[in-house]
Tab-separated table of C-alpha atoms and ligand atoms in Angstrom:
chain	number	residue	atom	x	y	z
X	72	MET	CA	-76.528	-11.064	21.302
X	73	LYS	CA	-78.142	-14.069	19.708
X	74	GLN	CA	-81.375	-15.578	21.157
X	75	GLY	CA	-80.883	-18.885	22.964
X	76	THR	CA	-81.695	-21.577	20.422
X	77	GLU	CA	-80.308	-25.036	19.623
X	78	GLN	CA	-78.342	-23.470	16.782
X	79	VAL	CA	-76.748	-20.976	19.073
X	80	ALA	CA	-75.895	-23.721	21.609
X	81	ALA	CA	-74.238	-25.711	18.825
X	82	GLN	CA	-72.276	-22.646	17.584
X	83	ALA	CA	-71.198	-21.817	21.097
X	84	LEU	CA	-70.044	-25.417	21.781
X	85	GLU	CA	-68.101	-25.369	18.512
X	86	HIS	CA	-66.473	-22.124	19.616
X	87	VAL	CA	-65.397	-23.733	22.941
X	88	LYS	CA	-63.968	-26.811	21.189
X	89	GLN	CA	-61.970	-24.702	18.716
X	90	ALA	CA	-60.558	-22.514	21.471
X	91	ALA	CA	-59.683	-25.547	23.509
X	92	THR	CA	-58.113	-27.347	20.561
X	93	ALA	CA	-56.116	-24.219	19.774
X	94	ALA	CA	-55.039	-24.173	23.441
X	95	GLN	CA	-56.354	-20.670	23.799
X	96	PRO	CA	-56.892	-19.479	27.368
X	97	ILE	CA	-60.579	-20.084	28.511
X	98	LEU	CA	-62.081	-18.453	31.602
X	99	PHE	CA	-65.081	-20.109	33.246
X	100	LEU	CA	-67.062	-17.802	35.710
X	101	THR	CA	-69.586	-19.721	37.762
X	102	GLY	CA	-72.462	-18.564	39.952
X	103	ALA	CA	-75.048	-20.297	42.137
X	104	GLY	CA	-76.931	-21.783	39.104
X	105	MET	CA	-73.947	-24.155	38.771
X	106	SER	CA	-74.935	-25.840	42.084
X	107	ALA	CA	-78.708	-25.898	41.438
X	108	ALA	CA	-78.443	-29.504	40.172
X	109	SER	CA	-76.757	-30.418	43.431
X	110	GLY	CA	-79.832	-29.283	45.283
X	111	VAL	CA	-78.019	-26.245	46.713
X	112	PRO	CA	-80.558	-23.300	46.710
X	113	THR	CA	-79.254	-20.135	44.993
X	114	PHE	CA	-78.348	-17.214	47.231
X	115	ARG	CA	-81.710	-15.728	47.189
X	116	ASP	CA	-83.447	-19.023	47.758
X	117	ALA	CA	-81.297	-19.793	50.758
X	118	LEU	CA	-83.735	-18.007	53.010
X	119	THR	CA	-86.291	-20.458	54.376
X	120	GLY	CA	-87.793	-21.057	57.792
X	121	LEU	CA	-86.353	-18.751	60.495
X	122	TRP	CA	-84.614	-16.589	58.009
X	123	ALA	CA	-87.420	-16.285	55.361
X	124	LYS	CA	-88.345	-12.804	56.437
X	125	TYR	CA	-84.830	-11.484	55.887
X	126	ASN	CA	-83.259	-10.100	52.660
X	127	PRO	CA	-80.030	-12.104	51.956
X	128	THR	CA	-78.058	-9.115	50.900
X	129	GLU	CA	-78.923	-7.584	54.352
X	130	LEU	CA	-78.149	-10.833	56.209
X	131	ALA	CA	-74.731	-11.356	54.519
X	132	THR	CA	-73.275	-8.164	55.959
X	133	PRO	CA	-70.875	-7.174	58.810
X	134	GLU	CA	-73.698	-4.976	60.154
X	135	ALA	CA	-76.127	-7.962	60.503
X	136	PHE	CA	-73.429	-9.990	62.182
X	137	ALA	CA	-72.659	-7.224	64.588
X	138	ALA	CA	-76.371	-6.639	65.291
X	139	ASN	CA	-77.402	-10.295	65.559
X	140	PRO	CA	-74.313	-12.557	65.575
X	141	LYS	CA	-76.206	-15.717	66.646
X	142	LEU	CA	-78.877	-15.393	63.941
X	143	VAL	CA	-76.258	-14.895	61.157
X	144	TRP	CA	-74.003	-17.612	62.559
X	145	ASP	CA	-76.893	-20.099	62.661
X	146	TRP	CA	-77.867	-19.185	58.999
X	147	TYR	CA	-74.314	-20.055	57.884
X	148	MET	CA	-74.148	-23.129	59.951
X	149	MET	CA	-77.416	-24.292	58.276
X	150	ARG	CA	-76.063	-23.502	54.848
X	151	LYS	CA	-72.657	-25.074	55.660
X	152	SER	CA	-74.284	-28.401	56.554
X	153	MET	CA	-76.452	-28.162	53.483
X	154	VAL	CA	-73.489	-27.845	51.135
X	155	GLU	CA	-71.515	-30.505	52.990
X	156	ASN	CA	-74.413	-32.957	52.562
X	157	ALA	CA	-74.796	-31.980	48.846
X	158	GLU	CA	-72.814	-33.733	46.118
X	159	PRO	CA	-70.974	-32.118	43.195
X	160	ASN	CA	-73.079	-32.568	39.966
X	161	GLU	CA	-72.140	-33.632	36.411
X	162	GLY	CA	-71.423	-29.928	35.546
X	163	HIS	CA	-68.862	-29.702	38.358
X	164	ARG	CA	-67.288	-32.885	37.239
X	165	VAL	CA	-67.126	-31.955	33.527
X	166	LEU	CA	-65.316	-28.722	34.459
X	167	ALA	CA	-62.813	-30.604	36.544
X	168	ALA	CA	-62.216	-33.070	33.590
X	169	VAL	CA	-61.903	-30.093	31.072
X	170	GLN	CA	-59.267	-28.577	33.293
X	171	ASN	CA	-57.270	-31.833	33.256
X	172	HIS	CA	-57.276	-31.897	29.484
X	173	PHE	CA	-56.785	-28.149	28.927
X	174	PRO	CA	-54.430	-26.580	31.538
X	175	ALA	CA	-55.099	-23.127	29.834
X	176	MET	CA	-58.543	-23.206	31.351
X	177	GLN	CA	-59.152	-21.037	34.517
X	178	LEU	CA	-62.056	-21.340	36.889
X	179	VAL	CA	-63.380	-18.313	38.757
X	180	THR	CA	-66.271	-18.939	41.085
X	181	GLN	CA	-68.689	-16.687	43.007
X	182	ASN	CA	-69.890	-19.724	44.910
X	183	VAL	CA	-68.953	-20.451	48.444
X	184	ASP	CA	-70.139	-24.182	48.432
X	185	ASN	CA	-66.772	-25.881	47.845
X	186	LEU	CA	-68.413	-28.125	45.203
X	187	HIS	CA	-65.938	-27.380	42.448
X	188	GLN	CA	-63.076	-28.410	44.761
X	189	ARG	CA	-64.884	-31.593	45.794
X	190	ALA	CA	-65.404	-32.427	42.123
X	191	GLY	CA	-61.610	-32.248	41.593
X	192	SER	CA	-61.113	-28.813	40.131
X	193	ARG	CA	-57.647	-27.316	41.132
X	194	ASN	CA	-56.655	-23.760	41.550
X	195	VAL	CA	-60.245	-22.588	41.879
X	196	ILE	CA	-60.294	-18.838	42.238
X	197	GLU	CA	-62.878	-18.177	45.023
X	198	LEU	CA	-64.049	-14.606	44.746
X	199	HIS	CA	-66.464	-14.773	47.718
X	200	GLY	CA	-64.672	-17.118	50.006
X	201	ASN	CA	-65.721	-20.625	51.168
X	202	ILE	CA	-68.547	-21.415	53.576
X	203	THR	CA	-66.886	-24.619	54.722
X	204	ARG	CA	-64.029	-22.611	56.277
X	205	ILE	CA	-64.489	-20.920	59.673
X	206	ARG	CA	-62.203	-18.236	61.005
X	207	CYS	CA	-61.950	-15.609	63.629
X	208	SER	CA	-63.782	-12.317	62.833
X	209	ARG	CA	-60.951	-10.372	64.432
X	210	CYS	CA	-57.505	-12.037	64.073
X	211	GLY	CA	-58.429	-14.309	61.181
X	212	THR	CA	-57.201	-17.524	62.731
X	213	PRO	CA	-58.826	-20.574	61.116
X	214	ALA	CA	-60.948	-22.759	63.367
X	215	ALA	CA	-61.234	-26.281	62.177
X	216	THR	CA	-63.232	-27.235	65.281
X	217	PHE	CA	-65.456	-25.291	67.603
X	218	VAL	CA	-68.093	-25.834	70.285
X	219	GLU	CA	-71.591	-24.427	69.510
X	220	GLN	CA	-72.898	-22.061	72.164
X	221	GLN	CA	-76.467	-21.444	73.286
X	222	ASP	CA	-76.825	-17.749	72.683
X	223	GLU	CA	-73.859	-16.573	70.651
X	224	PRO	CA	-71.364	-17.844	68.003
X	225	PRO	CA	-68.280	-19.777	69.318
X	226	ARG	CA	-65.345	-17.572	70.167
X	227	CYS	CA	-61.594	-17.655	69.038
X	228	ALA	CA	-58.892	-18.063	71.698
X	229	CYS	CA	-58.449	-14.236	71.249
X	230	GLY	CA	-61.997	-13.806	72.608
X	231	HIS	CA	-63.753	-12.619	69.422
X	232	PHE	CA	-66.470	-14.376	67.556
X	233	LEU	CA	-65.796	-17.009	64.867
X	234	ARG	CA	-67.403	-16.291	61.422
X	235	PRO	CA	-67.660	-18.062	58.114
X	236	ASP	CA	-64.731	-17.338	55.699
X	237	VAL	CA	-66.928	-15.689	53.096
X	238	VAL	CA	-67.057	-12.148	51.697
X	239	TRP	CA	-70.014	-10.183	52.985
X	240	PHE	CA	-71.754	-7.288	51.022
X	241	GLY	CA	-69.680	-4.250	51.753
X	242	GLU	CA	-66.563	-6.135	52.306
X	243	SER	CA	-63.682	-6.208	49.856
X	244	LEU	CA	-62.894	-9.319	47.885
X	245	PRO	CA	-59.627	-11.184	48.742
X	246	GLU	CA	-56.982	-9.128	46.919
X	247	ASP	CA	-55.157	-11.954	45.452
X	248	ALA	CA	-58.212	-13.765	44.175
X	249	LEU	CA	-59.646	-10.653	42.508
X	250	GLN	CA	-56.253	-9.869	40.952
X	251	GLN	CA	-56.006	-13.435	39.567
X	252	ALA	CA	-59.510	-13.235	38.245
X	253	GLU	CA	-58.921	-9.880	36.606
X	254	ARG	CA	-55.679	-11.116	35.013
X	255	ALA	CA	-57.400	-14.178	33.706
X	256	ALA	CA	-60.258	-12.042	32.276
X	257	ALA	CA	-57.826	-9.709	30.538
X	258	SER	CA	-55.913	-12.490	28.994
X	259	CYS	CA	-58.493	-15.056	27.879
X	260	ALA	CA	-59.703	-15.616	24.326
X	261	LEU	CA	-63.111	-16.921	25.609
X	262	VAL	CA	-65.061	-16.276	28.811
X	263	ILE	CA	-67.965	-18.577	29.652
X	264	SER	CA	-70.312	-17.400	32.436
X	265	ILE	CA	-72.494	-20.187	33.788
X	266	GLY	CA	-75.386	-19.882	36.270
X	267	THR	CA	-74.867	-16.316	37.391
X	268	SER	CA	-77.332	-13.505	37.477
X	269	GLY	CA	-74.641	-10.982	36.871
X	270	ILE	CA	-75.912	-8.771	39.693
X	271	VAL	CA	-73.022	-8.863	42.232
X	272	TYR	CA	-69.984	-6.799	41.583
X	273	PRO	CA	-67.083	-6.726	40.997
X	274	ALA	CA	-67.500	-10.477	39.840
X	275	ALA	CA	-70.184	-9.534	37.383
X	276	GLY	CA	-67.808	-7.085	35.696
X	277	LEU	CA	-65.337	-9.837	34.655
X	278	PRO	CA	-67.070	-10.867	31.377
X	279	GLN	CA	-67.050	-7.196	30.220
X	280	LEU	CA	-63.389	-6.938	31.206
X	281	ALA	CA	-62.646	-9.977	29.075
X	282	ARG	CA	-64.637	-8.704	26.104
X	283	GLN	CA	-62.844	-5.279	26.247
X	284	ALA	CA	-59.648	-7.318	25.988
X	285	GLY	CA	-60.915	-9.031	22.850
X	286	ALA	CA	-62.528	-12.174	24.220
X	287	VAL	CA	-65.747	-13.804	23.078
X	288	HIS	CA	-68.351	-14.155	25.855
X	289	ILE	CA	-70.696	-17.154	26.019
X	290	GLU	CA	-73.398	-17.010	28.702
X	291	VAL	CA	-75.129	-20.152	29.893
X	292	ASN	CA	-78.202	-19.655	31.967
X	293	VAL	CA	-81.807	-21.051	32.255
X	294	GLU	CA	-83.043	-17.426	31.816
X	295	PRO	CA	-81.734	-14.079	30.410
X	296	THR	CA	-79.689	-12.065	32.970
X	297	ALA	CA	-78.046	-8.657	33.381
X	298	LEU	CA	-75.149	-10.011	31.286
X	299	SER	CA	-77.205	-11.405	28.417
X	300	SER	CA	-77.353	-8.184	26.332
X	301	GLN	CA	-73.574	-7.897	26.243
X	302	ALA	CA	-72.850	-11.653	25.624
X	303	ASP	CA	-71.889	-12.819	22.182
X	304	TYR	CA	-73.801	-16.038	22.714
X	305	PHE	CA	-76.736	-16.522	25.121
X	306	VAL	CA	-77.273	-20.286	25.531
X	307	GLN	CA	-80.574	-20.874	27.334
X	308	ASP	CA	-79.729	-24.136	28.964
X	309	SER	CA	-78.910	-25.560	32.379
X	310	ALA	CA	-75.297	-25.634	33.501
X	311	ALA	CA	-75.139	-29.440	33.764
X	312	SER	CA	-76.804	-30.053	30.375
X	313	PHE	CA	-74.529	-27.582	28.508
X	314	LEU	CA	-71.382	-28.876	30.120
X	315	GLN	CA	-72.275	-32.469	29.583
X	316	ARG	CA	-72.204	-31.629	25.839
X	317	LEU	CA	-68.706	-30.352	26.288
X	318	SER	CA	-67.330	-33.648	27.569
M	734	BV8	C1	-66.990	-5.018	47.167
M	734	BV8	C2	-70.855	-14.704	50.006
M	734	BV8	C3	-65.639	-3.083	47.660
M	734	BV8	C4	-71.808	-14.472	51.185
M	734	BV8	C5	-71.597	-13.153	48.259
M	734	BV8	C6	-70.519	-1.866	41.854
M	734	BV8	C7	-71.900	-1.707	41.364
M	734	BV8	C8	-72.970	-2.032	42.090
M	734	BV8	C9	-72.876	-2.568	43.407
M	734	BV8	C10	-71.569	-2.696	43.868
M	734	BV8	C11	-70.427	-2.378	43.120
M	734	BV8	N1	-69.354	-2.648	43.849
M	734	BV8	C12	-69.744	-3.092	45.126
M	734	BV8	C13	-71.102	-3.075	45.170
M	734	BV8	C14	-71.855	-3.579	46.305
M	734	BV8	C15	-72.051	-5.056	46.288
M	734	BV8	C16	-73.010	-5.615	45.187
M	734	BV8	O1	-72.538	-5.997	44.130
M	734	BV8	N2	-74.264	-5.471	45.488
M	734	BV8	C17	-75.247	-6.084	44.560
M	734	BV8	C18	-76.373	-6.675	45.420
M	734	BV8	C19	-75.747	-4.834	43.725
M	734	BV8	N3	-70.803	-5.750	46.207
M	734	BV8	C20	-70.002	-5.962	47.306
M	734	BV8	O2	-70.356	-5.503	48.393
M	734	BV8	C21	-68.771	-6.705	47.076
M	734	BV8	N4	-67.693	-6.025	47.824
M	734	BV8	O3	-67.201	-4.691	46.027
M	734	BV8	O4	-66.053	-4.413	47.945
M	734	BV8	C22	-66.784	-2.209	48.050
M	734	BV8	C23	-67.138	-2.244	49.417
M	734	BV8	C24	-68.107	-1.355	49.799
M	734	BV8	C25	-68.859	-0.541	48.940
M	734	BV8	C26	-68.465	-0.540	47.510
M	734	BV8	C27	-67.395	-1.417	47.167
M	734	BV8	C28	-68.892	-8.035	47.791
M	734	BV8	C29	-69.817	-8.914	47.035
M	734	BV8	C30	-69.752	-10.400	47.689
M	734	BV8	C31	-70.999	-10.698	48.455
M	734	BV8	N5	-70.980	-12.138	48.903
M	734	BV8	N6	-71.505	-14.422	48.785
M	734	BV8	C32	-72.864	-15.588	51.148
M	734	BV8	O5	-72.903	-16.402	50.322
M	734	BV8	O6	-73.662	-15.533	52.126
M	734	BV8	S1	-72.312	-12.943	46.824
M	734	BV8	C33	-73.686	-13.948	46.725
M	734	BV8	O7	-74.663	-13.451	45.800
M	734	BV8	C34	-73.350	-15.376	46.151
M	734	BV8	O8	-72.137	-15.804	46.545
M	734	BV8	C35	-73.464	-15.131	44.629
M	734	BV8	O9	-72.211	-14.954	44.105
M	734	BV8	C36	-74.256	-13.851	44.473
M	734	BV8	C37	-75.470	-14.026	43.683
M	734	BV8	O10	-76.220	-15.112	44.340
M	734	BV8	P1	-77.465	-15.940	43.505
M	734	BV8	O11	-78.437	-14.990	43.024
M	734	BV8	O12	-77.865	-17.111	44.251
M	734	BV8	O13	-76.609	-16.512	42.414
M	734	BV8	P2	-76.510	-15.880	41.054
M	734	BV8	O14	-76.521	-14.358	41.114
M	734	BV8	O15	-75.329	-16.489	40.586
M	734	BV8	O16	-77.970	-16.226	40.370
M	734	BV8	C38	-78.303	-17.564	40.150
M	734	BV8	C39	-78.387	-17.712	38.629
M	734	BV8	O17	-78.341	-19.016	38.254
M	734	BV8	C40	-79.716	-17.074	38.110
M	734	BV8	O18	-79.429	-16.244	36.988
M	734	BV8	C41	-80.481	-18.281	37.626
M	734	BV8	O19	-81.288	-18.007	36.500
M	734	BV8	C42	-79.368	-19.273	37.271
M	734	BV8	N7	-79.706	-20.685	37.355
M	734	BV8	C43	-80.488	-21.307	38.263
M	734	BV8	N8	-80.526	-22.634	37.989
M	734	BV8	C44	-79.576	-22.847	36.970
M	734	BV8	C45	-79.165	-21.633	36.541
M	734	BV8	N9	-78.329	-21.449	35.523
M	734	BV8	C46	-77.839	-22.593	34.892
M	734	BV8	N10	-78.252	-23.879	35.207
M	734	BV8	C47	-79.088	-23.970	36.209
M	734	BV8	N11	-79.549	-25.262	36.543
M	735	ZN	ZN1	-59.024	-14.450	67.034
């Protein structure tokens, strides 16, 4: 692993350009740091005010929703309106443009903020769901509209509570999304992880899966993470700044 320096950044960018020009498959894996420039707090920062005293990994669970459905529902509605009022940043826009030029590029995101899609990225593989989608917690029926209740989350016609269409801790990832992501990792020549702390599995295992299949791993983050020791290049830079140099 090479320390993050300007020289490493230049080498990493050169690597990306060579792979893209050779039309080699490139996998981008993004985390919450991708949306920092849009003003969307990372997962661990999302706890302010009422929820400040909770641990996010405890609040984002089926147990928390069962124990305190209204508290968890309100936390998600606050975050949902936050992301809907945020704008995609330059990094999101560059990734969407890169995909238009290089169809061999795949985008896997851990983010639930829908900002890649709003920036124009297509076929986004959403590992952890999407906070702007609401569905029934029992029958799964999507709910485009709902009426807020005083003391509990809104209910589906089947009588059960609505919930955000995200993957909670302890819940399995959507089968098709995980399989697509694992296939993309196993077949790419280059995996670029951007703005992820590499803590949450199985998403955090994708760069290693790619490296085992022979890919080069470039990590872009403002600080070293759990992935840095295994990365071929660690570029200490912000997502937006690194991606702008790609365009
Ligand atoms: C599962 C939706 C089967 C909800 C989220 C194997 C080993 C160890 C643990 C496990 C394992 N397998 C399963 C587990 C348990 C668990 C897990 O991984 N726990 C962790 C805490 C150890 N995983 C699961 O439960 C998964 N399910 O595997 O099912 C199973 C079932 C039961 C038991 C075993 C197996 C489900 C995981 C999905 C959880 N849902 N999101 C919601 O959003 O409310 S994950 C959530 O946290 C976010 O979506 C995000 O993906 C993740 C991390 O959040 P953040 O910290 O905010 O973001 P990130 O980590 O990306 O960090 C931000 C980074 O950006 C930082 O590094 C920072 O430096 C950097 N940064 C900041 N600014 C910038 C920047 N970088 C660049 N530019 C900048 N400007
Ligand atoms: Zn229902």
